[in-house]
Coordinates of C-alpha atoms and ligand atoms in Angstrom, one line a residue:
X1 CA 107.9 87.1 73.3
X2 CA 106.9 89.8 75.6
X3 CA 109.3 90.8 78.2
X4 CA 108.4 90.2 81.6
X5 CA 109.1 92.6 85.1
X6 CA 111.8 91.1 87.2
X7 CA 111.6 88.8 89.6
X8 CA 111.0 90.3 92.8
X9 CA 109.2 93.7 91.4
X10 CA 105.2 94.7 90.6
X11 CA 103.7 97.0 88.7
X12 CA 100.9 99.2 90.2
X13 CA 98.2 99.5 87.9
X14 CA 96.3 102.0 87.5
X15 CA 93.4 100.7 89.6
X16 CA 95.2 100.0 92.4
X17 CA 97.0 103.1 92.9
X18 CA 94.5 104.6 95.0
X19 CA 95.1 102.5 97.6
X20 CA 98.9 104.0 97.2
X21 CA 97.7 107.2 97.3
X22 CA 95.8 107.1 100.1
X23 CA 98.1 105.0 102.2
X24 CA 100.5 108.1 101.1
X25 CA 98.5 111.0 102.4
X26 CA 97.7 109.7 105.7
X27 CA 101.5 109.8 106.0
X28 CA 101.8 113.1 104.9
X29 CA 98.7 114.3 107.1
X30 CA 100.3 112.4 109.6
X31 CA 103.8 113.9 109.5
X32 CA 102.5 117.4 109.8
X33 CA 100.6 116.8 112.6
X34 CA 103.9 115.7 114.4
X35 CA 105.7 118.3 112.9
X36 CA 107.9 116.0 110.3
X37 CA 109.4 117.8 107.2
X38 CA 109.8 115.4 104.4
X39 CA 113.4 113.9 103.0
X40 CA 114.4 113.1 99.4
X41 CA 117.7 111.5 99.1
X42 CA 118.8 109.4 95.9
X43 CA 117.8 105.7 95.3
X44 CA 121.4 105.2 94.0
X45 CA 124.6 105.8 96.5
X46 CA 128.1 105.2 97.1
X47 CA 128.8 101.9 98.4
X48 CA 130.3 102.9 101.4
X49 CA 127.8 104.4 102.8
X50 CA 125.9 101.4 103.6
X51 CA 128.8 98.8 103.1
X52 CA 130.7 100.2 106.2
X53 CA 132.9 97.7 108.8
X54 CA 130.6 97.5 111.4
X55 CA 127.5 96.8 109.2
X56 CA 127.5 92.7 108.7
X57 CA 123.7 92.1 108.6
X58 CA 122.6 90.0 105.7
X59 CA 120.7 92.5 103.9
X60 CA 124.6 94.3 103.8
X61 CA 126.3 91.5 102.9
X62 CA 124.4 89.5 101.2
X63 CA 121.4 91.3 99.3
X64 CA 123.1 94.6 98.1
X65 CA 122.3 95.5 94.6
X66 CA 125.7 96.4 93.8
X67 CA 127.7 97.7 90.4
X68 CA 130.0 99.9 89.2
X69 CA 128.7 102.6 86.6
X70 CA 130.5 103.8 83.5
X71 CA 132.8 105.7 85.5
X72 CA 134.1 103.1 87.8
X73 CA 132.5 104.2 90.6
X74 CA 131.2 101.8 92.8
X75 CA 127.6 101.9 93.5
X76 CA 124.9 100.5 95.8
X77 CA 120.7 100.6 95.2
X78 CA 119.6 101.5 99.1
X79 CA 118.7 98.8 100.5
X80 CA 117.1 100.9 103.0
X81 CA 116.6 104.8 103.6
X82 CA 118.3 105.2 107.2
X83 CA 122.3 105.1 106.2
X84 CA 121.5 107.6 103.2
X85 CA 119.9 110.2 104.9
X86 CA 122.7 110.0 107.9
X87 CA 125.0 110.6 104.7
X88 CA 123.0 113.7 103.7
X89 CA 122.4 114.7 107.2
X90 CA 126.3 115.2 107.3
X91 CA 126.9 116.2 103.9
X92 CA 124.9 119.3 104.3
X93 CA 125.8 120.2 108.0
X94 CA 122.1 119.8 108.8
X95 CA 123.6 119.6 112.8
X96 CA 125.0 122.7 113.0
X97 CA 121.6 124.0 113.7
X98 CA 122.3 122.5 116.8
X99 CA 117.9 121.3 116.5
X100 CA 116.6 118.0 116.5
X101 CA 116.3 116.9 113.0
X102 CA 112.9 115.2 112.4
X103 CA 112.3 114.0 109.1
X104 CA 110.2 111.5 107.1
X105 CA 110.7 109.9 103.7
X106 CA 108.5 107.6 101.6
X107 CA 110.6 105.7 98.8
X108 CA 111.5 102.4 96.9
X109 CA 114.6 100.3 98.4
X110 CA 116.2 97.1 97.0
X111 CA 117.4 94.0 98.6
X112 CA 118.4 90.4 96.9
X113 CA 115.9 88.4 98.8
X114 CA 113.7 85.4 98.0
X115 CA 110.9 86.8 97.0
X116 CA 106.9 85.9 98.5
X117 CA 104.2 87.4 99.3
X118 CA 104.8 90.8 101.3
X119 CA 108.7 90.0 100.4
X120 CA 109.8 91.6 97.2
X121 CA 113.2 92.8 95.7
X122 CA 112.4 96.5 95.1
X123 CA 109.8 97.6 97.9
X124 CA 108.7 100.7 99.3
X125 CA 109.6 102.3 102.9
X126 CA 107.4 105.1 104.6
X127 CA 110.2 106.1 107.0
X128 CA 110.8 108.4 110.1
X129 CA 114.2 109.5 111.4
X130 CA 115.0 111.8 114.1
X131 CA 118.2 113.0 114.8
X132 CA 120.2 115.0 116.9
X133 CA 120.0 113.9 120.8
X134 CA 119.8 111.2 123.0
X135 CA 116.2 111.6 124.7
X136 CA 113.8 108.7 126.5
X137 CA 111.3 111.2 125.7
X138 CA 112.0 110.9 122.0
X139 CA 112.5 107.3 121.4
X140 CA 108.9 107.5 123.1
X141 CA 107.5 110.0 120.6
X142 CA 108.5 107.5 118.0
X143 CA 107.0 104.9 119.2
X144 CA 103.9 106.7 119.8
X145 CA 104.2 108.1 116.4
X146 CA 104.0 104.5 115.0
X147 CA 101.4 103.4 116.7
X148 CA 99.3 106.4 116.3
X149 CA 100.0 105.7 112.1
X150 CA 98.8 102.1 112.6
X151 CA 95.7 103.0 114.3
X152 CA 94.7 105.5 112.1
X153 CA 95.0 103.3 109.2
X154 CA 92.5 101.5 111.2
X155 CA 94.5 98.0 111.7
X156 CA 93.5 96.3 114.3
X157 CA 95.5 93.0 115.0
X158 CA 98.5 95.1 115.5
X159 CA 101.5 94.4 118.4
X160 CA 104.7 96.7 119.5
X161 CA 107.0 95.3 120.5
X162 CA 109.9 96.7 122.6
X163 CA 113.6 95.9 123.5
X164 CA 116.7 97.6 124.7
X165 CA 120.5 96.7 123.5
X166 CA 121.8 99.4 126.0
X167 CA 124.6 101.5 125.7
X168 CA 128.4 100.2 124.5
X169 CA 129.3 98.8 127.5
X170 CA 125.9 96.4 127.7
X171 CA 126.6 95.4 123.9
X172 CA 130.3 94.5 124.6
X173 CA 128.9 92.4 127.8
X174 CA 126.3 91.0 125.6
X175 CA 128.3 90.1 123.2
X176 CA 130.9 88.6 124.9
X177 CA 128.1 86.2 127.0
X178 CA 126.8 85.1 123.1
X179 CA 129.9 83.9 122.4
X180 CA 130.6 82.2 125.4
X181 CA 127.0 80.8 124.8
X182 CA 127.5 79.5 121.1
X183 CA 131.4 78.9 121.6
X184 CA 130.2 75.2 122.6
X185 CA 127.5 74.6 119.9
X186 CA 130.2 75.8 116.9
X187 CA 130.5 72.7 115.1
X188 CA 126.2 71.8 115.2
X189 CA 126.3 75.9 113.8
X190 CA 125.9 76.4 109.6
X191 CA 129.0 77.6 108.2
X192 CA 127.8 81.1 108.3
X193 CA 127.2 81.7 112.1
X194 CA 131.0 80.0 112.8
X195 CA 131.9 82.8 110.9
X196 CA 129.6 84.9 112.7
X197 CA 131.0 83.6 116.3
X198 CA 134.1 85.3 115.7
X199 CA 133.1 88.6 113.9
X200 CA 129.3 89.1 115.8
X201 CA 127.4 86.6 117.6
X202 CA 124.7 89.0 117.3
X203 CA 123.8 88.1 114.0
X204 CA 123.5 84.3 114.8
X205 CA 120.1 84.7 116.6
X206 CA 118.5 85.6 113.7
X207 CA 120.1 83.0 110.7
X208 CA 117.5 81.7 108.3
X209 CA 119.7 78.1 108.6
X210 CA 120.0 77.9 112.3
X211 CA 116.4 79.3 113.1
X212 CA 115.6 75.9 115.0
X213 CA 118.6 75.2 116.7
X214 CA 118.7 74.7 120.4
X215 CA 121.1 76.9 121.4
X216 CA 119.3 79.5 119.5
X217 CA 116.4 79.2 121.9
X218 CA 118.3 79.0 125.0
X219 CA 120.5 82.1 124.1
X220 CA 121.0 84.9 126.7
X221 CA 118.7 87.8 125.9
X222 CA 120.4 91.5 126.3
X223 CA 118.1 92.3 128.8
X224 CA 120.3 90.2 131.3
X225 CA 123.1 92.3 130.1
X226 CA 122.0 95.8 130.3
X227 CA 123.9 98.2 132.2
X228 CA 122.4 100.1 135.1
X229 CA 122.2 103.5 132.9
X230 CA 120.7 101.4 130.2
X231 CA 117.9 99.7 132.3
X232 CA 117.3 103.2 133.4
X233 CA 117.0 104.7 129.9
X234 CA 115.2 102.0 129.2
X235 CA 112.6 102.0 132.1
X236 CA 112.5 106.0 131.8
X237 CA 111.0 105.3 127.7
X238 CA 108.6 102.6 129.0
X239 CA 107.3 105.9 131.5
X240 CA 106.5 107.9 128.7
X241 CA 105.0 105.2 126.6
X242 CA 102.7 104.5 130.0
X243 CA 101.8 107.9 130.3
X244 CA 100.9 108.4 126.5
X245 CA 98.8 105.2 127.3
X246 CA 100.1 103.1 124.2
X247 CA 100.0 99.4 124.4
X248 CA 103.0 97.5 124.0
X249 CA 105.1 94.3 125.0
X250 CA 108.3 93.4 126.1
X251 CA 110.4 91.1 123.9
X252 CA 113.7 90.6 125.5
X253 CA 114.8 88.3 122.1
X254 CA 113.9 91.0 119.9
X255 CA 117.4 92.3 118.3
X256 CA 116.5 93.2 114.5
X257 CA 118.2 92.7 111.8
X258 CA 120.6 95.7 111.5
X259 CA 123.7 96.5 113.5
X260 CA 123.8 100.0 113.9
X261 CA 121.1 99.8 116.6
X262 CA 121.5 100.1 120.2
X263 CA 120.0 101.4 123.1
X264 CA 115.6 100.9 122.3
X265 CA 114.4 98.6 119.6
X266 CA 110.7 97.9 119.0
X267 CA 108.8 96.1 115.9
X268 CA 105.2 96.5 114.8
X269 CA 104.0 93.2 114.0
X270 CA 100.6 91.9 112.4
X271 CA 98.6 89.4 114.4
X272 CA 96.1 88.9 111.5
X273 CA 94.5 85.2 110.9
X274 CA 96.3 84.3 107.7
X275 CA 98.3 86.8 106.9
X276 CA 101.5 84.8 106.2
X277 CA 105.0 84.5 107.2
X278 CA 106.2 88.1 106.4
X279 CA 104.4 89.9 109.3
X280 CA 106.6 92.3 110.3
X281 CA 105.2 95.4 108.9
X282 CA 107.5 97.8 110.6
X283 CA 110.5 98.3 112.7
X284 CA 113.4 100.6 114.1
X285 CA 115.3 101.7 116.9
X286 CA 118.4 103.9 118.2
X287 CA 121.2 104.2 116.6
X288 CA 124.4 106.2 118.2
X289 CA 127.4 105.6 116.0
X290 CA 126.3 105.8 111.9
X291 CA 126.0 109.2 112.0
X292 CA 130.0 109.4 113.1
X293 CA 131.1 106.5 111.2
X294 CA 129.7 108.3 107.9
X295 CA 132.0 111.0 108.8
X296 CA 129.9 113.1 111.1
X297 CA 129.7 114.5 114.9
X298 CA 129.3 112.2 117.6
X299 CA 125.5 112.7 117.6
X300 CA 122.4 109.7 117.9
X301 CA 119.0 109.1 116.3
X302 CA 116.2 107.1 116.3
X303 CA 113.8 105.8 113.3
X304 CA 111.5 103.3 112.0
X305 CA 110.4 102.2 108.8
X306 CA 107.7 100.2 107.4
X307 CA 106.8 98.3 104.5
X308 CA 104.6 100.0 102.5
X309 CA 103.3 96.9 100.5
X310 CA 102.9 95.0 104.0
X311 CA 101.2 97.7 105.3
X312 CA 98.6 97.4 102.1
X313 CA 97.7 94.1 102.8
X314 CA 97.3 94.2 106.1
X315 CA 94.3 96.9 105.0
X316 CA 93.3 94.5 102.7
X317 CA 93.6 91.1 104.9
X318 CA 91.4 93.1 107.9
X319 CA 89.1 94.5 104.7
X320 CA 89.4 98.0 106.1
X321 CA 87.3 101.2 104.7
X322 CA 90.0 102.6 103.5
X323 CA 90.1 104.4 100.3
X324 CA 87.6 104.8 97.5
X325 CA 89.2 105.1 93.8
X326 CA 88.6 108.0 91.7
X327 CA 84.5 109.0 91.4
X328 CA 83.3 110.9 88.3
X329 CA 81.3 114.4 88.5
X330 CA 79.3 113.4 85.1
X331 CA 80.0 111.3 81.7
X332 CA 79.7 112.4 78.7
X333 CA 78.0 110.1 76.1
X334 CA 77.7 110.6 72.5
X335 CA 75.6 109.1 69.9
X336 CA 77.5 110.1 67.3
X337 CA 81.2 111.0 66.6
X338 CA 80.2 114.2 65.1
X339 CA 79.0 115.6 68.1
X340 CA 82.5 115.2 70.2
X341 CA 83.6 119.1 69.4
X342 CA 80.6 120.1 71.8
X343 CA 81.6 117.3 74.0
X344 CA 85.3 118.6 74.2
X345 CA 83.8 122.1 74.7
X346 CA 81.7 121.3 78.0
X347 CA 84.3 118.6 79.4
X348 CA 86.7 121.5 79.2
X349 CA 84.3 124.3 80.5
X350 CA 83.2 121.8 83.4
X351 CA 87.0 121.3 84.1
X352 CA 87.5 124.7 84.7
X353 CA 84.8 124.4 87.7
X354 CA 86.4 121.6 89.2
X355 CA 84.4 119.5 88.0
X356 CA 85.6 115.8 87.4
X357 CA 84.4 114.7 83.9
X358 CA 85.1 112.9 81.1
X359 CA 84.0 111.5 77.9
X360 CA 84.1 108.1 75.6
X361 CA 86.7 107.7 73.3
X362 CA 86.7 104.6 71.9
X363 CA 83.2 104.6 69.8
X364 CA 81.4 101.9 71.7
X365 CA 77.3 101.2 71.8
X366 CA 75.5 103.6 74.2
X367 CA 75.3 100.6 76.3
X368 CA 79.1 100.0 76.6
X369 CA 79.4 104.0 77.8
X370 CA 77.0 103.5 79.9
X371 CA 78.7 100.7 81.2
X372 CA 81.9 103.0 81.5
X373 CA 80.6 105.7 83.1
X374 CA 79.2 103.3 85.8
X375 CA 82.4 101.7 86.4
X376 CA 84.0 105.3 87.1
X377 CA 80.8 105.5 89.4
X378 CA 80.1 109.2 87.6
X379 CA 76.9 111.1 89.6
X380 CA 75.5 112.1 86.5
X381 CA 75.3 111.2 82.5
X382 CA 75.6 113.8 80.1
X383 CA 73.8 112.4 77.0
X384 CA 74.1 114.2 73.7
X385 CA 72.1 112.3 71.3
X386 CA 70.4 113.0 67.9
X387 CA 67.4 114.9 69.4
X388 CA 69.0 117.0 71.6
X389 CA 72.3 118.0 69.3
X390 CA 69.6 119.2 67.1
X391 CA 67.7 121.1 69.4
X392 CA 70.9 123.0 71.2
X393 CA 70.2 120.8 74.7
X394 CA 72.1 117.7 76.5
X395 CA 69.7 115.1 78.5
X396 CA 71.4 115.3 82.2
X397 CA 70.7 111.8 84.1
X398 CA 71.5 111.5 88.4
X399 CA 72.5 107.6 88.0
X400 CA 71.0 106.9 91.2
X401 CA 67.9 109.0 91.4
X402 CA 67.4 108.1 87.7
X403 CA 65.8 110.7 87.1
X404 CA 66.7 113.2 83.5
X405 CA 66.3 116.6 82.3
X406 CA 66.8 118.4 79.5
X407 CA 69.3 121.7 79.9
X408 CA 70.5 123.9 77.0
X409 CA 74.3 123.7 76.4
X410 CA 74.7 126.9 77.7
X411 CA 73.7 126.3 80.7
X412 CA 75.1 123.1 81.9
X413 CA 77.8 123.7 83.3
X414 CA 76.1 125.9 85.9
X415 CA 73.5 124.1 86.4
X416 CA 75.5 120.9 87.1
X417 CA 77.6 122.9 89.4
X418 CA 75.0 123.5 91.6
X419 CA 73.4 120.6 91.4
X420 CA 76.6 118.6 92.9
X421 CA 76.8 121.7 95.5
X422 CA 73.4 119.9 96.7
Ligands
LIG501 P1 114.1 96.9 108.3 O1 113.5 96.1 109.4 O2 115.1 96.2 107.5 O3 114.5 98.3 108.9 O4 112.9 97.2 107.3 C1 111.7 97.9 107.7 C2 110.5 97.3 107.1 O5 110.6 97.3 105.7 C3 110.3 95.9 107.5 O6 109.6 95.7 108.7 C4 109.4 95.4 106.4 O7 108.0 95.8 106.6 C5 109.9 96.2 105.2 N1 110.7 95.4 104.3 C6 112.0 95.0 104.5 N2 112.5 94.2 103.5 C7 111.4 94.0 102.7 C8 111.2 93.3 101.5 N3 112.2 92.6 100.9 N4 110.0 93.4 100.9 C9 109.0 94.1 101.5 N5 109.1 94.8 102.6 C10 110.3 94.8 103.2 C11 115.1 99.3 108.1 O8 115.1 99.3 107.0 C12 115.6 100.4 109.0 N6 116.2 101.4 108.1 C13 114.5 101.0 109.8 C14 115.0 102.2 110.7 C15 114.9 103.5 110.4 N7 115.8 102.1 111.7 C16 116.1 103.3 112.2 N8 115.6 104.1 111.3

């Protein structure tokens, strides 16, 4: 029996990786225009650099891809690309430049989730950190970065929205009113979130289990707990957003799923008819202490991610003009097999012009190359048949225009040049 992929993973095949590709250079083209350097960190790292104390989200403690390798080293997939790069950000002293650090990274990540559609196990991030200082100004640059990315992947039926956690002492305030709110409801609570009660409330607002419960409704938000120096932070981003004119909301229940985050949080969320349950396509926020607790100085950042697959069919669900997949110069078709050495000859001289060709290999009927070349939508045919190998020429056909001359071998490869110059 074959062997199957596992559960939770894809394949790309080779015609859909266009859209990949594309989706991948409007990053880039995007990142350079906001003056973003790329990051490569490894897929695989120590455990401890994402299973730290303070870090009890689920995807931490529940969907790790965890294992010890053949040297008993303990070993964690990423399940996302934020607390790897904070441990290379450290590693190679990338603060003592004493600069913001703005960086992007586009990458695969792992997480043991149930998978459905726009939910998988291994999935891809296209994500943006920047490090180094506490700014309104630069929480608002990322914001408006996202946004900007969304729009020019021309989705429409896109939302931001925006929260604040504040600083430590609006957490601990916050905190401290969720378990004064939930302390009543413990025993109506799944087992998880009693747990939770004691070790951080935080994470009961968003349990799969206790998504209906009342008490999770009625639960204090941590705007009513922000400090005075956090509202101000937080009104000062909201100015910049304003003046950058970017449209937004307030969600004062939005808290995300991570627990490294404080101060601004904001999600980008698809409001597309049908699109399905998973409609988050992107999220992030501030984060003051990982970079210390991995070891580092006492210095912030801010980031986002999104989902690279939810971002594709989002393109797809809104059937947006995105990307076109590879389009042939010319086809070569051959009536006979004889005749492939002057084929090889002119795909290669045509090459060396830049000039996207190729040729049959699989001995079909004129009619099935035909067929082949139209499915790699080529501008032109190059058809060697018995006549013309004879006579020293190749017919040359526009597939639209229909229309075919004869040109000597010699000459084709100019004269198709400057016929696609045209
Ligand atoms: P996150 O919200 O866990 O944040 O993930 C970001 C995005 O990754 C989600 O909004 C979603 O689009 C996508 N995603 C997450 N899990 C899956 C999955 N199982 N299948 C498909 N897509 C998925 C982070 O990962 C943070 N590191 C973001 C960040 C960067 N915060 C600060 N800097």
């Amino acid at each position: 029996m074959a062997i199957s992929k596992v559960k939770g993973t894809y394949d790309v095949l080779p015609q859909e990786s266009f859209m990949w590709h594309a989706l991948e250079e409007k990053i880039r083209d995007l990142s350079r225009l906001y003056n973003m350097r790329e990051i490569r960190t490894p897929i695989v790292e120590y455990s401890e650099v994402f299973h730290r104390q303070s870090e009890l989200s689920d995807m931490v403690t529940k969907e790790t891809y965890d294992f010890y390798d053949r040297g008993d080293r303990r070993l964690t997939l990423r399940p996302e690309g934020t607390a790897g790069i904070m441990r290379s950000y450290v590693e190679n002293k990338l603060y003592a430049s004493q600069e913001l650090e703005k960086v992007y990274y586009i990458g695969p990540n792992f997480r043991y989730e149930r998978p459905q559609k726009g939910r998988y196990r291994q999935f891809y991030q296209y994500g943006v950190e920047a490090i180094g200082t506490l700014d309104p100004a630069l929480d608002a640059e990322l914001i408006i970065l996202a946004y900007d990315f969304i729009k020019r992947l021309g989705l429409k039926g896109v939302r931001v929205r925006i929260n604040s956690l504040g600083d430590d002492q609006s957490r601990s305030d916050y905190h401290d009113a969720l378990i004064r709110h939930f302390l009543p409801h413990q025993e109506t609570l799944c087992e998880d979130c009693r747990q939770r009660l004691d070790k951080n409330p935080l994470r009961i607002l968003d349990c799969k289990v206790d998504q209906k419960h009342s008490a999770l409704k009625d639960a204090p938000t941590p705007q009513d707990y922000l400090s005075d120096d956090a509202r101000a932070y937080f009104m000062d981003v909201l100015d910049h957003l304003n003046a950058a004119k970017i449209s937004y909301e307030i969600a004062p229940k939005l808290v995300r799923g991570l627990d490294y985050y404080s101060h601004t949080v904001f999600e980008i969320e698809a409001d597309i008819e049908g699109f399905g349950a998973q409609n988050v396509l992107g999220g992030g926020g501030r984060y003051q202490k990982l970079i210390k607790e991995l070891g580092g100085p006492d210095l912030g950042g801010i980031g986002f991610a999104f989902g690279m697959e939810r971002l594709l069919l989002a393109i797809e669900a809104e059937n947006v003009d995105f990307a076109k997949d590879v389009e042939l110069d010319a086809f070569i078709i051959t009536f006979n097999p004889s005749y492939k050495t002057l084929a090889t000859k002119i795909l290669y001289d045509l090459r060396q012009k830049n000039i996207k060709v190729d040729q049959n290999y699989t001995q079909k009927s004129f009619k099935a190359q035909l067929k082949q070349a139209l499915r790699y939508q080529a501008k032109y045919l190059i058809i060697i048949g018995d006549e013309e190998y004879k006579r020293g020429v190749v017919g040359l056909k526009n597939t639209k225009t229909e229309v075919q001359e004869e040109v000597v071998v010699s000459k084709i490869c100019k004269h198709l040049a400057e016929k696609l110059e045209k």
